[in-house]
Coordinates of C-alpha atoms in Angstrom, one line a residue:
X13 CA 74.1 87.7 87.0
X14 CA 70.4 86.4 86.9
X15 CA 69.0 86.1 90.5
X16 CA 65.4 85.2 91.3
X17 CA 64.3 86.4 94.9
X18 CA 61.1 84.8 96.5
X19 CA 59.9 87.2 99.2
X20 CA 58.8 90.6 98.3
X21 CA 59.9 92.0 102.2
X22 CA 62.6 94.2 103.8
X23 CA 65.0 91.9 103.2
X24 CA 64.2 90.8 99.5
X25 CA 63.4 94.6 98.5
X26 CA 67.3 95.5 100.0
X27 CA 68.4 92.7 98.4
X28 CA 66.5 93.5 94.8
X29 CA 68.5 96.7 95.1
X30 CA 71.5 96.3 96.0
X31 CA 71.8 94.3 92.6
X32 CA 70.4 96.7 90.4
X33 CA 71.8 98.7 91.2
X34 CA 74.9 97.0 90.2
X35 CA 73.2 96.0 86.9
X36 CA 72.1 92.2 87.5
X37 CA 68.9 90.9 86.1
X38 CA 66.4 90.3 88.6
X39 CA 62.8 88.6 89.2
X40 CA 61.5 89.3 92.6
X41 CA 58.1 87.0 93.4
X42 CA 55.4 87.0 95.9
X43 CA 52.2 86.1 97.0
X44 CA 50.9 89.3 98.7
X45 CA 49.1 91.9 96.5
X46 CA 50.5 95.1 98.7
X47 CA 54.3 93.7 98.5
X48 CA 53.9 93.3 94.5
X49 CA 52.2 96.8 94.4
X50 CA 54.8 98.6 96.6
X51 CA 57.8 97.0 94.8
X52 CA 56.6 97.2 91.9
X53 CA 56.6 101.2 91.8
X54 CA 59.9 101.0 93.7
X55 CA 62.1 98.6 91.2
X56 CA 63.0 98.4 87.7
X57 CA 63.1 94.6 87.7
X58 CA 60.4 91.8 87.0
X59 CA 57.7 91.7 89.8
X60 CA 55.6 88.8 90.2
X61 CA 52.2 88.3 92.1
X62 CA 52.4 84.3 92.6
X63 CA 53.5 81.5 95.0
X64 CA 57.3 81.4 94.4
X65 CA 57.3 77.3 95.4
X66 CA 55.6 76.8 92.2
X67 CA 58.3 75.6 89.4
X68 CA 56.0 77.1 86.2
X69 CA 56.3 80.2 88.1
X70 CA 59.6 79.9 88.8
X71 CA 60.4 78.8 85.3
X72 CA 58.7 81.9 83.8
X73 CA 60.9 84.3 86.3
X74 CA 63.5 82.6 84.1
X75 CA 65.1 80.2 86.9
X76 CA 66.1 77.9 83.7
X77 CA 68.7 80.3 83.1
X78 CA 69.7 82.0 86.4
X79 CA 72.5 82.0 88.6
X80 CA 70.9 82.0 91.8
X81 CA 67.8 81.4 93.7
X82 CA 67.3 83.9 96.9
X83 CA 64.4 82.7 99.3
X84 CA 63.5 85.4 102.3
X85 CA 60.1 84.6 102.6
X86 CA 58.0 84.9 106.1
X87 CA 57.9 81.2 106.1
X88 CA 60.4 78.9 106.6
X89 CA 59.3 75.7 105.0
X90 CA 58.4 77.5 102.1
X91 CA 61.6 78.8 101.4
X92 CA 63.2 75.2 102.0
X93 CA 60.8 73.7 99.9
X94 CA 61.6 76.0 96.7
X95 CA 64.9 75.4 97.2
X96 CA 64.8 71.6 97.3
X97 CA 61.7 72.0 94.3
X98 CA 64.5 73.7 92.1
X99 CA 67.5 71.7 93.6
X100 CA 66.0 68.9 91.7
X101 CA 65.3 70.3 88.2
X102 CA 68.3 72.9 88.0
X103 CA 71.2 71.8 90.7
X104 CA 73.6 74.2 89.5
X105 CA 72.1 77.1 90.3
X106 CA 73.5 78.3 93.9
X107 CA 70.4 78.2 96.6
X108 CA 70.0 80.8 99.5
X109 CA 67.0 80.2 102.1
X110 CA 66.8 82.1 105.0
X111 CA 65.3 80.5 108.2
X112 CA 64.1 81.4 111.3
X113 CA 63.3 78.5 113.1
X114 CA 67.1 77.6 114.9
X115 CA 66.2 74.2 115.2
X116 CA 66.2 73.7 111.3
X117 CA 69.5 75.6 111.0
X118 CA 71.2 73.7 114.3
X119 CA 70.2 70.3 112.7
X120 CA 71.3 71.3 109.3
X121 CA 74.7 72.3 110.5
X122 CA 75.3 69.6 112.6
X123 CA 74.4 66.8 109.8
X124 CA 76.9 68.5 107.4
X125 CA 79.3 68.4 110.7
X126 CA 79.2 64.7 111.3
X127 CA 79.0 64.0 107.4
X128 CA 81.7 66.1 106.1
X129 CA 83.3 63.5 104.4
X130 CA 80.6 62.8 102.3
X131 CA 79.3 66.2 101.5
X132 CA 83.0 67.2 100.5
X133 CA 82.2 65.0 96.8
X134 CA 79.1 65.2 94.7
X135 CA 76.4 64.8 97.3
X136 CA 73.4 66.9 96.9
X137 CA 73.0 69.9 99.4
X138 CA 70.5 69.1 102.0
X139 CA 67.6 70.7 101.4
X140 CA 69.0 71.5 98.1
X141 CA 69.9 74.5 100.0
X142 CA 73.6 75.7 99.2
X143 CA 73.6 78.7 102.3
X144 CA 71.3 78.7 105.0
X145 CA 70.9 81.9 106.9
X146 CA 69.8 82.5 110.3
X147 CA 69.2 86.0 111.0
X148 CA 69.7 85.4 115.1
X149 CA 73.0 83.8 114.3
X150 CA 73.8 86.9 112.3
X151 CA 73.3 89.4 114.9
X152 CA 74.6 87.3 117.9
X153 CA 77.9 86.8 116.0
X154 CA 77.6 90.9 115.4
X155 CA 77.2 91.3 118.7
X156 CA 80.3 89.2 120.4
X157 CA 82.6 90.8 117.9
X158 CA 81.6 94.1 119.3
X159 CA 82.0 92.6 122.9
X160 CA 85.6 90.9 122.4
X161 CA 86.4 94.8 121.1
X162 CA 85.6 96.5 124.2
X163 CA 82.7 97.8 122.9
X164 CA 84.3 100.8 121.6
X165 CA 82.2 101.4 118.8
X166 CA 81.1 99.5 115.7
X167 CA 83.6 97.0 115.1
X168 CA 84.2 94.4 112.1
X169 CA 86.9 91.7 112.1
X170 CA 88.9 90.5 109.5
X171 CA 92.2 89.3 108.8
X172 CA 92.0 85.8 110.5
X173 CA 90.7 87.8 113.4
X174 CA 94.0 89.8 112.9
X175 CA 92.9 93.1 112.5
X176 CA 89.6 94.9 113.5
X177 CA 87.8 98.2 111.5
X178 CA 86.9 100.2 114.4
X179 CA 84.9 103.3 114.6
X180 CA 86.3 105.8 116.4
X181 CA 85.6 109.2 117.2
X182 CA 88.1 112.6 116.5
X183 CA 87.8 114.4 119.9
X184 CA 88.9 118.2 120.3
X185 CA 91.9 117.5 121.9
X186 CA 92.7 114.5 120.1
X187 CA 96.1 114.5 118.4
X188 CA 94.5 113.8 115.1
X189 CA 92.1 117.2 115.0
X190 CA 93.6 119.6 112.1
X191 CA 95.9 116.9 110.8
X192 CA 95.7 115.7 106.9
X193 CA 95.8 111.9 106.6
X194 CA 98.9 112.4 105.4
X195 CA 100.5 113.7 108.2
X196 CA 99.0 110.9 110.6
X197 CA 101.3 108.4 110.4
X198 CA 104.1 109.9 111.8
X199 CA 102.1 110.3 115.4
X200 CA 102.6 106.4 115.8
X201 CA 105.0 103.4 115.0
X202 CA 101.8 100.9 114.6
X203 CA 100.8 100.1 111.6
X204 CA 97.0 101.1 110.8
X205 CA 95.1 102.8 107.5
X206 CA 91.9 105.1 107.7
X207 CA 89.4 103.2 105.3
X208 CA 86.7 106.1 106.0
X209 CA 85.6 109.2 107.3
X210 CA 82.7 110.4 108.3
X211 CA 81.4 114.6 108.4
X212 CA 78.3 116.1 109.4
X213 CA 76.4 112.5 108.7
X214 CA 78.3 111.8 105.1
X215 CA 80.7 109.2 104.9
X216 CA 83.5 109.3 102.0
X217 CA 86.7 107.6 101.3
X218 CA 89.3 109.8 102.2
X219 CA 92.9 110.9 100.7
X220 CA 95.9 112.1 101.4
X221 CA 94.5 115.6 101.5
X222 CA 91.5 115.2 103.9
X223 CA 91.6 116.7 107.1
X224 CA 90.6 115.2 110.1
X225 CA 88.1 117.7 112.3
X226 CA 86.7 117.2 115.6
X227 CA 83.7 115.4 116.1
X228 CA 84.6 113.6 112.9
X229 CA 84.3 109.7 112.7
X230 CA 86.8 107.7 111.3
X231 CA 86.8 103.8 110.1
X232 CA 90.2 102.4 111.4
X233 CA 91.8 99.2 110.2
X234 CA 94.6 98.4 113.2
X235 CA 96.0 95.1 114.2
X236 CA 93.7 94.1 117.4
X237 CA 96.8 94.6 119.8
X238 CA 97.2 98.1 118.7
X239 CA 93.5 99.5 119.0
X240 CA 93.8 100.8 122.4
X241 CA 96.6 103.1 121.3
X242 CA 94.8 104.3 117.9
X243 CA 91.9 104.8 120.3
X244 CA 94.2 107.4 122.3
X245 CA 95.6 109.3 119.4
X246 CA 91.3 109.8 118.9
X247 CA 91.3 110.8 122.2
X248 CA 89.4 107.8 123.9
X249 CA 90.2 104.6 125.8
X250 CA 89.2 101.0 125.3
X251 CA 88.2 99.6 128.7
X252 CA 88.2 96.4 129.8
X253 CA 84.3 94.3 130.2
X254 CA 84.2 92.9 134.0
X255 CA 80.6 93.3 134.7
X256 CA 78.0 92.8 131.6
X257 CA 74.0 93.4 132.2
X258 CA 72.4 91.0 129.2
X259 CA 69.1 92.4 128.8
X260 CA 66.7 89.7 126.8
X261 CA 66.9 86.3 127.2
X262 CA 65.4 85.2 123.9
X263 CA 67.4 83.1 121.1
X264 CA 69.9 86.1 120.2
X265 CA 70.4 86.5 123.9
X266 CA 71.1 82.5 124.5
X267 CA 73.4 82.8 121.3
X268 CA 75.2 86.0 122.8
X269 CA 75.8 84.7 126.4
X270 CA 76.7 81.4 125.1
X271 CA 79.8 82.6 123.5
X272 CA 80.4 84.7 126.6
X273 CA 80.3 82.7 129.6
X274 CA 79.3 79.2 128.6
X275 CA 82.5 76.8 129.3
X276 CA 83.6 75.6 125.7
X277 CA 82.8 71.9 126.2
X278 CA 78.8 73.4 126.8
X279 CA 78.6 75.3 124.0
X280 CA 76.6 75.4 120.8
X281 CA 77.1 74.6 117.7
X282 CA 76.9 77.8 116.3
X283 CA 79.6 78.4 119.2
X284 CA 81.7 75.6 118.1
X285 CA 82.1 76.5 115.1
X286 CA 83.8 79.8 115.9
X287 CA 87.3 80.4 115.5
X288 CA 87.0 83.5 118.4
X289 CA 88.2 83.1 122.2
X290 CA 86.1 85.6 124.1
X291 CA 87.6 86.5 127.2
X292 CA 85.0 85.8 130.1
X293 CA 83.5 88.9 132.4
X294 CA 84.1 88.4 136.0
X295 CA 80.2 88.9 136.3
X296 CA 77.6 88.6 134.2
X297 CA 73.7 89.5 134.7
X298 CA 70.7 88.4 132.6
X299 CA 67.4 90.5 132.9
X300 CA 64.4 89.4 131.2
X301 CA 60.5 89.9 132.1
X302 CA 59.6 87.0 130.6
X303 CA 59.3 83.7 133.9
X304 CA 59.8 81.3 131.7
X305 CA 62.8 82.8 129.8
X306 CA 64.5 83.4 132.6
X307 CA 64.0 80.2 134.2
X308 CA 65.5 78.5 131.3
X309 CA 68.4 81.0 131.4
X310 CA 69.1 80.1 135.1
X311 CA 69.3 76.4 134.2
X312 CA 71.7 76.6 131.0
X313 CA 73.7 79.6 132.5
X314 CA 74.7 78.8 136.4
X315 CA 77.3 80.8 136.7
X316 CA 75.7 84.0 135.9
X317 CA 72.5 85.6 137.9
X318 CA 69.3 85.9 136.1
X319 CA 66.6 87.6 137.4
X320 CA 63.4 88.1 135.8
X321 CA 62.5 91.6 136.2
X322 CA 62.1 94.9 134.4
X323 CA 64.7 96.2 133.0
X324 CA 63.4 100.4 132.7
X325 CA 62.8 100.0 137.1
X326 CA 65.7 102.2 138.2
X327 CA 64.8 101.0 141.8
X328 CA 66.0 97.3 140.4
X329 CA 68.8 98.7 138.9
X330 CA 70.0 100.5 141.7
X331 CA 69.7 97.6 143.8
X332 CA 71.8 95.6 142.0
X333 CA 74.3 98.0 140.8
X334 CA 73.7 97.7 137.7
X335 CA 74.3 100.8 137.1
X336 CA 78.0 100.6 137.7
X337 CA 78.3 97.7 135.1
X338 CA 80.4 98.3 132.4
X339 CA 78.3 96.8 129.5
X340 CA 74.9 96.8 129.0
X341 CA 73.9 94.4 125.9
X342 CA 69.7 95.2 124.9
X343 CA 68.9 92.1 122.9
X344 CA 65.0 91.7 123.5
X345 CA 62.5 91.3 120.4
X346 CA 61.4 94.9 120.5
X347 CA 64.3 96.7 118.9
X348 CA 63.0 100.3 119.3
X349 CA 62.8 99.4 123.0
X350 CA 66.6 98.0 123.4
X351 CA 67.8 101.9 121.7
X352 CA 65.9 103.7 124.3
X353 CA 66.9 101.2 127.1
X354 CA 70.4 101.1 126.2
X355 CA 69.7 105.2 126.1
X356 CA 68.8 105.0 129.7
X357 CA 71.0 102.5 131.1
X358 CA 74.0 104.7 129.8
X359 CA 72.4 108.0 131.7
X360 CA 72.6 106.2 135.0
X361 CA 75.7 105.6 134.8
X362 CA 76.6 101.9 132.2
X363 CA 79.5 102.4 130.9
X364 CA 79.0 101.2 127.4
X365 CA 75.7 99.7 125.6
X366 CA 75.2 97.7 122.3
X367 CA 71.5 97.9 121.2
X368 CA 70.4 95.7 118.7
X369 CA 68.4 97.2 116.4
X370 CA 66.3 96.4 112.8
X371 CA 68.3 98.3 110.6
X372 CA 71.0 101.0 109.5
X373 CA 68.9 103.2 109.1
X374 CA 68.4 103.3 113.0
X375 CA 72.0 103.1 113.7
X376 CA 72.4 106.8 113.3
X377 CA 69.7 107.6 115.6
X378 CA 70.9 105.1 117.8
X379 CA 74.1 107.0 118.0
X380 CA 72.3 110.4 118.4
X381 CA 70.6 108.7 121.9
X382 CA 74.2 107.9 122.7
X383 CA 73.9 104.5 122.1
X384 CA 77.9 103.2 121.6
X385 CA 77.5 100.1 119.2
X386 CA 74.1 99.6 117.4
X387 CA 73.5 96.4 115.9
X388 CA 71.5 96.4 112.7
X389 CA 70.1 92.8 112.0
X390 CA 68.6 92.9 109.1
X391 CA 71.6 94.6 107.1
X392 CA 73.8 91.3 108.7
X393 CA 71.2 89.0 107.0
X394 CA 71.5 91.0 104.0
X395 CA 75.5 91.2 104.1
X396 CA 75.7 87.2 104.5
X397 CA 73.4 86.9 101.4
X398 CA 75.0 89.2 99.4
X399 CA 78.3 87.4 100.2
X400 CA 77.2 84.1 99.0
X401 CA 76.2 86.0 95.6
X402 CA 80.1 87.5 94.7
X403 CA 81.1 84.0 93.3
X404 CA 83.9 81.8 94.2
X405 CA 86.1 84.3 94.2
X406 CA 84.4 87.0 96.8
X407 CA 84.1 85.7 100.0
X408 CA 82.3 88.1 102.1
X409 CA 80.7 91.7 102.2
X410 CA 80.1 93.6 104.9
X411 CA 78.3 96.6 105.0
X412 CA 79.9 100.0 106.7
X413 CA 78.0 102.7 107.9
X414 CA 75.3 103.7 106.8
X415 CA 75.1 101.3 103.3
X416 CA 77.1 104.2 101.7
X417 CA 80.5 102.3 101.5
X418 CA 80.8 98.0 101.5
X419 CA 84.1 95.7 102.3
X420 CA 84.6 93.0 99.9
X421 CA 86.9 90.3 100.6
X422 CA 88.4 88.0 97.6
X423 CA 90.8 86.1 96.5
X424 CA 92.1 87.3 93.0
X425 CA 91.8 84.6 90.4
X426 CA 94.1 84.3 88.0
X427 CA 92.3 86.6 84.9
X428 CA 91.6 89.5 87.6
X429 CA 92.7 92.9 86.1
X430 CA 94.8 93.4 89.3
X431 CA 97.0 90.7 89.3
X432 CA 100.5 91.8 89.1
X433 CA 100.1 95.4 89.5
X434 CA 100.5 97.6 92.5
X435 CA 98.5 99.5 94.6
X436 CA 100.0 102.5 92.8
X437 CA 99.2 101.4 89.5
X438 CA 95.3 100.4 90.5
X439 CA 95.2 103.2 92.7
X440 CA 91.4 105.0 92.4
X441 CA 90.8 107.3 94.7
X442 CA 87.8 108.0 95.8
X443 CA 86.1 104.7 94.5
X444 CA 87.9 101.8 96.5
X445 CA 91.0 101.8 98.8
X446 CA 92.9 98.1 100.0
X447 CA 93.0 97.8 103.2
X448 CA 94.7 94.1 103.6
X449 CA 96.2 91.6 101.9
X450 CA 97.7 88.3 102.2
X451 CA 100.4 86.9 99.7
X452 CA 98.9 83.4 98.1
X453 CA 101.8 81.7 99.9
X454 CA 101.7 83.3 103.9
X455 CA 99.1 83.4 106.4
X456 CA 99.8 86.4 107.7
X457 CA 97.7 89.9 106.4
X458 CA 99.4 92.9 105.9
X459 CA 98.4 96.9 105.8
X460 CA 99.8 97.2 102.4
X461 CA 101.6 100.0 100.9
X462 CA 101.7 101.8 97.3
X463 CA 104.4 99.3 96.6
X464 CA 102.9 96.1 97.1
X465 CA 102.2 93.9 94.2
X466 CA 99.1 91.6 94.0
X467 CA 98.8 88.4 92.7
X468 CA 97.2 85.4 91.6
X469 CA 95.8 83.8 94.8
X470 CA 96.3 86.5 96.8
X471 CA 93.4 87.4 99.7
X472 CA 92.5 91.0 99.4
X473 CA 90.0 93.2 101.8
X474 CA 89.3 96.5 100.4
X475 CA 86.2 98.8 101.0
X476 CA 84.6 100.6 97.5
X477 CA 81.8 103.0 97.3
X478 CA 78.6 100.5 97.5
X479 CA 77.2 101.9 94.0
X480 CA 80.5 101.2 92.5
X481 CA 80.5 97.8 93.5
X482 CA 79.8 96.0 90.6
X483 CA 82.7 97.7 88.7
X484 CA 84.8 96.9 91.7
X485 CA 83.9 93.2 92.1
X486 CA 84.1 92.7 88.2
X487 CA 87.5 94.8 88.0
X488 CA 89.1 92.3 90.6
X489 CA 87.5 88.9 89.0
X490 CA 84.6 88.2 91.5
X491 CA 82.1 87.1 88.8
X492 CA 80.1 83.7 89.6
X493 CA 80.9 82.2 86.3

């Protein structure tokens, strides 16, 4: 693939690596001297110092013959602009933008709402923009996922909303410690599959042969109904949310208790949209020090208090028993702030926290504080991009971890080197392990087994080493062509 990326920051750097690393061409462009310099001695790819809304530019990156344009730029009408600028000269080429501003990404996805019918032929994109992301949208959705989970741990969804990848922790007297995966299944009748495991800070795919230690974290795909008892063969419990403390009540915050409390006829679009039914907490509590955040809280939200305080007074907390809450959600704009306060909240006594923070490379210390689910959002705005990259064929990635492994989900075309084999006969250890799949003519996924053959049309979710990927994704037919 050829993939020209306008925005030499976090997000375009991660992005510029990730592919690479798995051997794409790629022309990264920006306007700021320091960003060209940096990346410049940090990637073997073109590096331009110029304004990526210009076409000659963009036509000297090589956008004539690429795949795909990326735009992650600090501004947001500059990344719409480029999009529509090269919409117009080279429409085949798939278009990214990501946006901040909500309003442009609300009014986008409502117009293509109430003009499906038309945008399902050969109208233009609006914009010329193919995928908008909205990084708030991103985290929120993170966020509620980890909520509707109990807030065990992190937590990704798949499967139709079937199945969940939970982390979960080996305690010492878990039933697991000192067992080889091999021996595991026989301590339950549900069906589930250990996608990772993760020792002294190093996460690997495991096999047959790995043993299971306390204090050891594992990645466990279960069916959403059995979680609770995985979560006691670990040694833990999944609690049910009554009381949840929401502290920030910026857009991510809105987004988040939206999905939460808000009576579905009130809800968003983004909320609309959603296939999820979140099961709503006998109370909930939004704290922000901001007046006129909190004002417009109380006015959208009556059914919840709001109060406009500080969150770190332990007098206010105490006072309000927030303390004995079960959740505590830190989803202000300072995201070293929500790691510490989510830190705190748990010493006095919350029972779980999520903490958003910027990204994975703060989860881990978010852990070490104690923190119980962080949320990293510029790896989700990453994730989403990268998804839209994979082709028709891949349909989402999702990071695990740490970046060290990623989930692909695709449906195998008809040319894919898998197709009618079985897992046995693909089998490669170490490198990527199924975790689902649905047949091409059900609706239901499955835990497969050695047995199971894939075909043509068939949905598979498996997780790979990330700098395998590329082999992966070409070895089961995800290329954009």
């Amino acid at each position: 693939m050829r993939i020209v990326i306008i925005g030499a920051g976090f997000t375009g750097v991660q992005l510029a690596k990730l592919l690479i690393n798995e051997k794409n061409t790629v022309a990264i462009i920006d306007n700021d001297e320091n960003n060209v310099r940096h990346v410049s001695n940090q990637l073997d790819c073109t590096v331009m110092l110029a304004d990526g809304n210009d076409l000659e530019t963009l036509e000297e990156a090589g956008i004539a013959k690429a795949d795909a344009l990326v735009c992650v730029t600090e501004n947001d009408e500059v990344n719409m602009i480029t999009c529509s600028l090269v919409d117009a000269v080279y429409p085949d080429i798939v278009k990214i933008a990501r946006v901040r501003n909500y309003a442009y990404y609300v009014n986008t996805a409502a117009a293509k709402k109430s003009h499906a019918d038309s945008f399902g032929g050969k109208h233009r994109p609006l914009y010329g923009i193919d995928y908008m992301i909205h990084p708030d949208v991103e985290a929120g959705e993170a966020v509620v996922q980890a909520v509707e989970s109990g807030a065990v741990s992190d937590v990704q969804v798949f499967g139709n909303n079937a199945y969940e990848l939970t982390r979960m922790t080996v305690a010492k007297e878990s039933k697991l410690a000192g067992q080889k995966l091999q021996t595991v299944r026989a301590l339950t009748d549900k069906p589930f599959l250990i996608a990772y495991v993760e020792e002294e800070g190093k996460t690997s795919l495991p096999s047959g042969n790995t043993v299971l230690n306390p204090g050891d974290s594992i990645g466990v795909i279960v069916a959403k109904e059995d979680v609770s008892e995985l979560l006691a063969l670990c040694g833990s419990e999944q609690k049910e949310l009554k009381n949840i403390a929401l502290i920030g009540a910026g857009r991510i915050g809105t987004i988040i208790a939206e999905r939460l409390i808000q009576p579905k006829e009130k809800r968003s679009l983004f909320n609309l949209f959603s296939k999820q039914v979140i099961k709503r907490p006998q109370k909930f509590v939004i704290i922000d020090s901001d007046e006129e955040l909190t004002k417009t809280a109380s006015e959208r939200f009556p059914s919840a208090k709001v109060f406009c305080a500080d969150a770190t007074d332990e007098a206010f907390l105490q006072e309000e028993g927030i303390a004995s809450f079960d959740l505590a959600i830190c989803a202000t704009h300072n995201h070293e702030m929500n790691m510490v306060l989510a830190a705190y909240l748990e010493s006095l006594g919350v029972g779980k926290s999520i903490s958003l923070v910027t990204s994975s490379a703060f989860s881990s210390i978010s852990r070490k504080l104690g923190v119980d689910v962080p949320v990293p959002i510029r790896d989700a705005v990453v994730d989403s991009i990268m998804s839209h990259l994979r082709g028709k064929s891949v349909k989402e990635i999702h990071t695990v971890t740490t970046g060290d492994l990623e989930i692909i989900e695709c449906v195998l075309p008809g040319d894919s080197k898998a197709v009618n084999k079985t897992l046995r006969d693909i089998a490669n250890p170490g490198v990527f392990l199924i975790l689902l799949v649905k047949k091409y003519d059900s609706q239901v996924y499955e835990i497969p087994v050695g047995d199971t053959r894939l075909n043509a049309g068939d949905h598979v979710i498996l997780i790979t080493v990330a700098e395998e990927n590329g082999n992966v994704v070409s070895f089961f037919g995800g290329s954009v062509k």
